[in-house]
Coordinates of C-alpha atoms in Angstrom, one line a residue:
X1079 CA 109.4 207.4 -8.6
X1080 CA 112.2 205.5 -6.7
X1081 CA 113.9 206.9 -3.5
X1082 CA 117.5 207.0 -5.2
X1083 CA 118.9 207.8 -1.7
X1084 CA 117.7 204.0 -0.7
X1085 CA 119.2 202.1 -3.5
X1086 CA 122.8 201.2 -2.6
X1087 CA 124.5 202.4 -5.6
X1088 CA 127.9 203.6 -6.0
X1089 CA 128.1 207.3 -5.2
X1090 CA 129.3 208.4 -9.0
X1091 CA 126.2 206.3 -10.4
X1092 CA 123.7 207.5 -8.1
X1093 CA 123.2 210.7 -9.9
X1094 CA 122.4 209.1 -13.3
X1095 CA 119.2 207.4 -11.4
X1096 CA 117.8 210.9 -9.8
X1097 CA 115.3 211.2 -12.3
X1098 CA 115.1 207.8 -13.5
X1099 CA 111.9 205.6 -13.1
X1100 CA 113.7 201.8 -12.8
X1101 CA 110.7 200.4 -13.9
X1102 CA 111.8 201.6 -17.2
X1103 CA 114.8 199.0 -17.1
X1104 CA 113.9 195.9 -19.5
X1105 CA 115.9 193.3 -18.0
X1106 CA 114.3 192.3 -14.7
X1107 CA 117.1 190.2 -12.9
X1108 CA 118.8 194.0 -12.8
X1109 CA 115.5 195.6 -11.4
X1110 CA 114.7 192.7 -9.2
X1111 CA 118.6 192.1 -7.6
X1112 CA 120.5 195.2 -8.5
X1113 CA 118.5 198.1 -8.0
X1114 CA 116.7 197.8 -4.6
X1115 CA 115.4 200.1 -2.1
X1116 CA 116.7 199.2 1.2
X1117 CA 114.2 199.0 4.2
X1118 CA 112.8 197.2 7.1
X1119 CA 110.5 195.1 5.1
X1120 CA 112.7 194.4 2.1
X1121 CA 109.9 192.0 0.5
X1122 CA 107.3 194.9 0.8
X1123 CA 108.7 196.7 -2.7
X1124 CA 108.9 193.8 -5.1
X1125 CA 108.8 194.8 -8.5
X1126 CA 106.2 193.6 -11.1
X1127 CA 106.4 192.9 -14.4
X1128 CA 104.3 192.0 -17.4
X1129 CA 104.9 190.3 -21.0
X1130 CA 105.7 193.4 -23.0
X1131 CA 109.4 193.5 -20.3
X1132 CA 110.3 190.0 -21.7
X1133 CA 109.8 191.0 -25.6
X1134 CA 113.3 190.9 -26.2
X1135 CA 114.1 187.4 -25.0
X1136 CA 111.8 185.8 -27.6
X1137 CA 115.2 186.0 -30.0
X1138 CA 116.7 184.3 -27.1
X1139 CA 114.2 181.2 -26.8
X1140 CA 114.5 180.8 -30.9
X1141 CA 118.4 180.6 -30.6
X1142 CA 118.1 177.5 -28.1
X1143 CA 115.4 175.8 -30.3
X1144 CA 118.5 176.1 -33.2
X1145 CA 120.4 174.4 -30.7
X1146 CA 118.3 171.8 -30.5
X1147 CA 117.5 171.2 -34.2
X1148 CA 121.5 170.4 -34.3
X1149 CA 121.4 168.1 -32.4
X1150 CA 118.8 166.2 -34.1
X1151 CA 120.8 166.8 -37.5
X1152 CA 123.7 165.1 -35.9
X1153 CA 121.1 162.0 -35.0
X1154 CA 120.6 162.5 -31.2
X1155 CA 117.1 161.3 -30.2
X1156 CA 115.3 164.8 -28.9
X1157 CA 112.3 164.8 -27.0
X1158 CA 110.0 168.0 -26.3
X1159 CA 107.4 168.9 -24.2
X1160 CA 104.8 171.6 -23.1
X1161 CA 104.3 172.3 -19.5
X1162 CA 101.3 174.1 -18.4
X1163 CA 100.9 174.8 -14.6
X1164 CA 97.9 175.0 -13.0
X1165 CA 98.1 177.6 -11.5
X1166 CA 101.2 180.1 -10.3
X1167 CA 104.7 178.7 -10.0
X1168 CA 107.7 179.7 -7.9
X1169 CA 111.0 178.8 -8.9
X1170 CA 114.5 179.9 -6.9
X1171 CA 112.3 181.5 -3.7
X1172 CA 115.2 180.4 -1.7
X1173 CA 118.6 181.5 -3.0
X1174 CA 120.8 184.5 -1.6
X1175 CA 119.0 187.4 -2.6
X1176 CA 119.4 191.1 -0.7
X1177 CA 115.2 191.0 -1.1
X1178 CA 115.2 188.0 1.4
X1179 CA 113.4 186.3 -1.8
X1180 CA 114.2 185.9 -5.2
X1181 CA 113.4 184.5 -8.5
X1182 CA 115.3 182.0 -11.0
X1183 CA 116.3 184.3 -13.6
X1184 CA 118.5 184.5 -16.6
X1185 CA 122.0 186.3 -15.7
X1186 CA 122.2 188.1 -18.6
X1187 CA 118.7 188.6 -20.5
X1188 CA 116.7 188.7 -17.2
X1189 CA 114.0 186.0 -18.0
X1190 CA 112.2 183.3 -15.9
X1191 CA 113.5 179.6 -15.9
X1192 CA 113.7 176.0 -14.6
X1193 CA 117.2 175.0 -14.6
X1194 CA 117.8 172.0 -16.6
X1195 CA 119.1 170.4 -12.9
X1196 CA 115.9 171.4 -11.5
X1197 CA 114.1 169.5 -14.1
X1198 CA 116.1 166.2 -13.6
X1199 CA 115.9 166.4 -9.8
X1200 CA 112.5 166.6 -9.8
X1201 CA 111.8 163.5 -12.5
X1202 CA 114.6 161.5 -9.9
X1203 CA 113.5 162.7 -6.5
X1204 CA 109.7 161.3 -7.5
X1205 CA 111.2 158.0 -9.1
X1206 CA 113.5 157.4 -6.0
X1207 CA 110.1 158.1 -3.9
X1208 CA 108.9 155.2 -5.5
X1209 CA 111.6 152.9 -5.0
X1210 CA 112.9 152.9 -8.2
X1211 CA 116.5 153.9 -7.7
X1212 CA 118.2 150.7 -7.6
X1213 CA 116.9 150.0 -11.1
X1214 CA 119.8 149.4 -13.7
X1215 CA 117.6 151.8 -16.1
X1216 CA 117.4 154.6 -13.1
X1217 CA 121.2 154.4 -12.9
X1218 CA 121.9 154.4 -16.5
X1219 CA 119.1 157.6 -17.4
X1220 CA 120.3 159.8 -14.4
X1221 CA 124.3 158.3 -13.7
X1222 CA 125.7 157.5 -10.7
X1223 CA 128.8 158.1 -8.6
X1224 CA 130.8 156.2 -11.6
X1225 CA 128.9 157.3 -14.7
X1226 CA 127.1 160.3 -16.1
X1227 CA 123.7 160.0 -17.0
X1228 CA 122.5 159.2 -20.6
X1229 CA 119.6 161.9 -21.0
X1230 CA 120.4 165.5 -20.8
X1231 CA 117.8 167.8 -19.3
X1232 CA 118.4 171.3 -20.7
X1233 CA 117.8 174.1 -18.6
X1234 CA 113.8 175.3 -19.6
X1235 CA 112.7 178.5 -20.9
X1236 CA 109.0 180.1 -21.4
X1237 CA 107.4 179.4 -24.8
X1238 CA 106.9 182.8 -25.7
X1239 CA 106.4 186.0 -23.5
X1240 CA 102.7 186.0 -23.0
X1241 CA 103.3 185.7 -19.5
X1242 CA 103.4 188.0 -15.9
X1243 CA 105.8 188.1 -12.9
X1244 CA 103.4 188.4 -10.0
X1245 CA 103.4 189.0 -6.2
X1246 CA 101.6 186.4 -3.9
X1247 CA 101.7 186.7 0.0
X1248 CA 102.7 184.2 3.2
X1249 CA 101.5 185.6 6.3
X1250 CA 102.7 183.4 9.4
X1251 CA 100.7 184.7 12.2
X1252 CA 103.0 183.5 15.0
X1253 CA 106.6 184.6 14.8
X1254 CA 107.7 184.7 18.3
X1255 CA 106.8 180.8 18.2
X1256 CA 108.1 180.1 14.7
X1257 CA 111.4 181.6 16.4
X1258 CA 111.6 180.5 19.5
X1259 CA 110.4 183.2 21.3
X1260 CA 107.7 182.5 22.4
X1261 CA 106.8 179.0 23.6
X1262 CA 102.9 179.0 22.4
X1263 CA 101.5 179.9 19.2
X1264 CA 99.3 182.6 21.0
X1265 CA 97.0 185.4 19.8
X1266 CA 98.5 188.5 20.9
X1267 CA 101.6 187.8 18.2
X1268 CA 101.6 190.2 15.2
X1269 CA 101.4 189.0 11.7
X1270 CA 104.5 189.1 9.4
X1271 CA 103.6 189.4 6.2
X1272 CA 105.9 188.1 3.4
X1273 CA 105.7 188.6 -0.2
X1274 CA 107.1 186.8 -2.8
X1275 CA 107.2 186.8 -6.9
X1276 CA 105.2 183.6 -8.5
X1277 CA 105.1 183.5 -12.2
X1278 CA 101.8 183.4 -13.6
X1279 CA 100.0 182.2 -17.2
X1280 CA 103.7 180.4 -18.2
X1281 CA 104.1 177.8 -20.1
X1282 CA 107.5 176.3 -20.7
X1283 CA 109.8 174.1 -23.0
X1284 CA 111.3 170.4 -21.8
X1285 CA 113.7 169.4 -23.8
X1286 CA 115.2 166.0 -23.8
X1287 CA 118.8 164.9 -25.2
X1288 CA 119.4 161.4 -25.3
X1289 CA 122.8 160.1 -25.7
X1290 CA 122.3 156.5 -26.3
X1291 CA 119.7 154.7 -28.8
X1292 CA 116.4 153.8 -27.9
X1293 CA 116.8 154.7 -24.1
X1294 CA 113.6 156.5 -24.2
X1295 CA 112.0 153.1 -24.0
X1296 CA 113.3 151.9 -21.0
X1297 CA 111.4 151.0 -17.9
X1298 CA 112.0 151.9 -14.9
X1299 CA 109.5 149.6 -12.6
X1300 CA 107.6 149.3 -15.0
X1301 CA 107.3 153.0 -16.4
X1302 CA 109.1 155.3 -19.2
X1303 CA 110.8 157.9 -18.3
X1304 CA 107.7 159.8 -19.9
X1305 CA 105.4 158.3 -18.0
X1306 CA 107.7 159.2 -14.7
X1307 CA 107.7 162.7 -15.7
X1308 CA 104.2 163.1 -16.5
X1309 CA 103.4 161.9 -13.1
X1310 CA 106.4 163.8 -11.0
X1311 CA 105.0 167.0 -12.6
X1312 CA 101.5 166.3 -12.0
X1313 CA 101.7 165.4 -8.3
X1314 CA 105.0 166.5 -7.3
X1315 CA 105.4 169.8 -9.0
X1316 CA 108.1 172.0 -10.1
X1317 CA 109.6 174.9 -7.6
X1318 CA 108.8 176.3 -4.2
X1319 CA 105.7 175.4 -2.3
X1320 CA 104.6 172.3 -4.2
X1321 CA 102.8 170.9 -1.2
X1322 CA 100.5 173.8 -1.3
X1323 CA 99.3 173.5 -5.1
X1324 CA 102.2 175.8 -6.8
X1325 CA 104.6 174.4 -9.7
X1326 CA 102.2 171.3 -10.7
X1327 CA 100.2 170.9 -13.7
X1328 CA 100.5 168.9 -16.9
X1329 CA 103.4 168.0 -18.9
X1330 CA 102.5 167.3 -22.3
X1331 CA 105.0 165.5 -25.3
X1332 CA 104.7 167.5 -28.3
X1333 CA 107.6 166.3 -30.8
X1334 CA 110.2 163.7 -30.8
X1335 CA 112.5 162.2 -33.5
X1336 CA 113.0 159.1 -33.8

C-alpha cells in the first residue's frame, strides 16, 4: 500500500487516497507523474505496468487509423509501417520529471509514444550524418528555414496493447568523479544506482503523409526516404541510449496507396 503521507497531494485530496492502492489508477502518465512518493532515491519506486493497464487506449489507436484513412480518401499518398525493436526502448528518459526520469506518455490517455518530431529527427539526423543535407530532395522532404517540409511524420502509437512498461538499471560506480569530486575514478566510491522505465515487447505504427505527388520516390544520395529510414532505425535507433543497443530494430512497410 502507498505511504499517502509521501505523496505531495493537496491536503483536502489526501484523504480520498488513505486506503487507496494507486496501482489501481488506469492511466499511467497520472501514476508515473502525479502520484509519487517523495524520497531520497526518487527513481527507487518506479511503477510498473502491464498490457491489461493500456486496454482502454486500443479505441484510441483505432480513432488515429480513421484519421488516416481520410486522408487517403481525400488522395494524399500514405505510407505505413511496423516497427519492431530488438530489444527494450526508452523514449523521453530526459524531460522534467519530479522522478529524475520519465517516460513519453500520452497527456491525457496515459499511453507510450514516439512523437511524430522524434520520428523525423531521427530519419534527418542519420541522413545529415551522411552528408545528405544539402540535397534539393533533403530540403524539400524535411523544409528548411524558408519552407515546411512535404512529408508529415505523425506522432506513433503502439499497435495494440500487448506490451509492458518495465524497469532497467544504470549503475555508475564513480560518482565523486562523474561530479567532480573526486579527481580519479577510484574504488572506494559507492555505486549509485539508477532506474529507469524501458518499454518492452512494443511494436509501433509509422505513418507517413505526403503532401506533394510522387515524393516518395525521391533520392536523396542515391536513397528513398524508405531506404533512409530503414537504415536510421536499424543502426541509429529510436530514444535514449541508442549507442548501447536500446530503440533499434527493424522498420518494416506494410501498406501504401498509391
Amino acid at each position: 500500500m502507498t505511504q499517502i503521507q509521501k505523496i505531495k497531494l493537496p491536503s483536502d485530496t489526501c484523504p480520498f487516497f488513505k486506503n487507496q492502492n494507486i496501482y489501481d489508477i488506469e492511466n499511467f502518465n497520472l501514476l508515473l507523474n502525479k502520484y509519487a512518493e517523495f524520497e531520497d532515491n526518487m527513481t527507487r519506486n518506479l511503477p510498473e505496468i502491464d498490457s491489461s493497464k493500456f486496454s482502454s487506449c486500443i479505441q484510441f489507436i483505432k480513432k488515429q487509423r480513421y484519421l488516416i484513412e481520410r486522408y487517403k480518401s481525400q488522395g494524399y499518398d500514405v505510407d505505413t509501417y511496423i516497427f519492431r525493436p530488438d530489444g527494450r526502448i526508452v523514449v523521453g528518459l530526459g524531460q522534467e520529471s519530479v522522478r529524475e526520469v520519465s517516460m513519453t506518455l500520452h497527456w491525457i490517455y496515459g499511453i507510450p509514444y514516439i512523437p511524430g518530431q522524434a520520428v523525423k529527427g531521427v530519419v534527418s539526423n542519420w541522413i545529415i550524418s551522411e552528408g545528405g543535407e544539402d540535397d534539393e530532395n533533403f530540403k524539400l522532404i524535411f523544409g528548411d528555414e524558408d519552407n515546411k517540409g512535404k512529408v508529415i511524420f505523425l506522432d506513433s502509437y503502439p499497435e495494440n496493447n500487448s506490451f509492458y512498461v518495465r524497469k532497467d538499471i544504470m549503475n555508475p560506480h564513480y560518482t565523486d568523479y562523474y561530479t567532480k569530486k573526486d579527481f580519479y575514478p577510484t574504488d572506494w566510491q559507492d555505486p549509485n544506482p539508477i532506474f529507469f522505465l524501458t518499454l518492452e515487447r512494443v511494436v509501433f505504427n509509422i505513418y507517413l503523409i505526403y503532401l506533394k505527388k510522387d515524393i516518395r520516390y525521391l533520392k536523396i544520395v542515391g536513397k528513398t526516404l524508405e531506404e533512409w529510414m530503414i537504415e536510421a532505425f536499424k543502426y541509429g535507433g529510436v530514444g535514449a541510449k541508442t549507442s548501447l543497443g536500446y530503440g533499434t530494430g527493424q522498420l518494416t512497410l506494410i501498406g501504401g496507396n498509391m
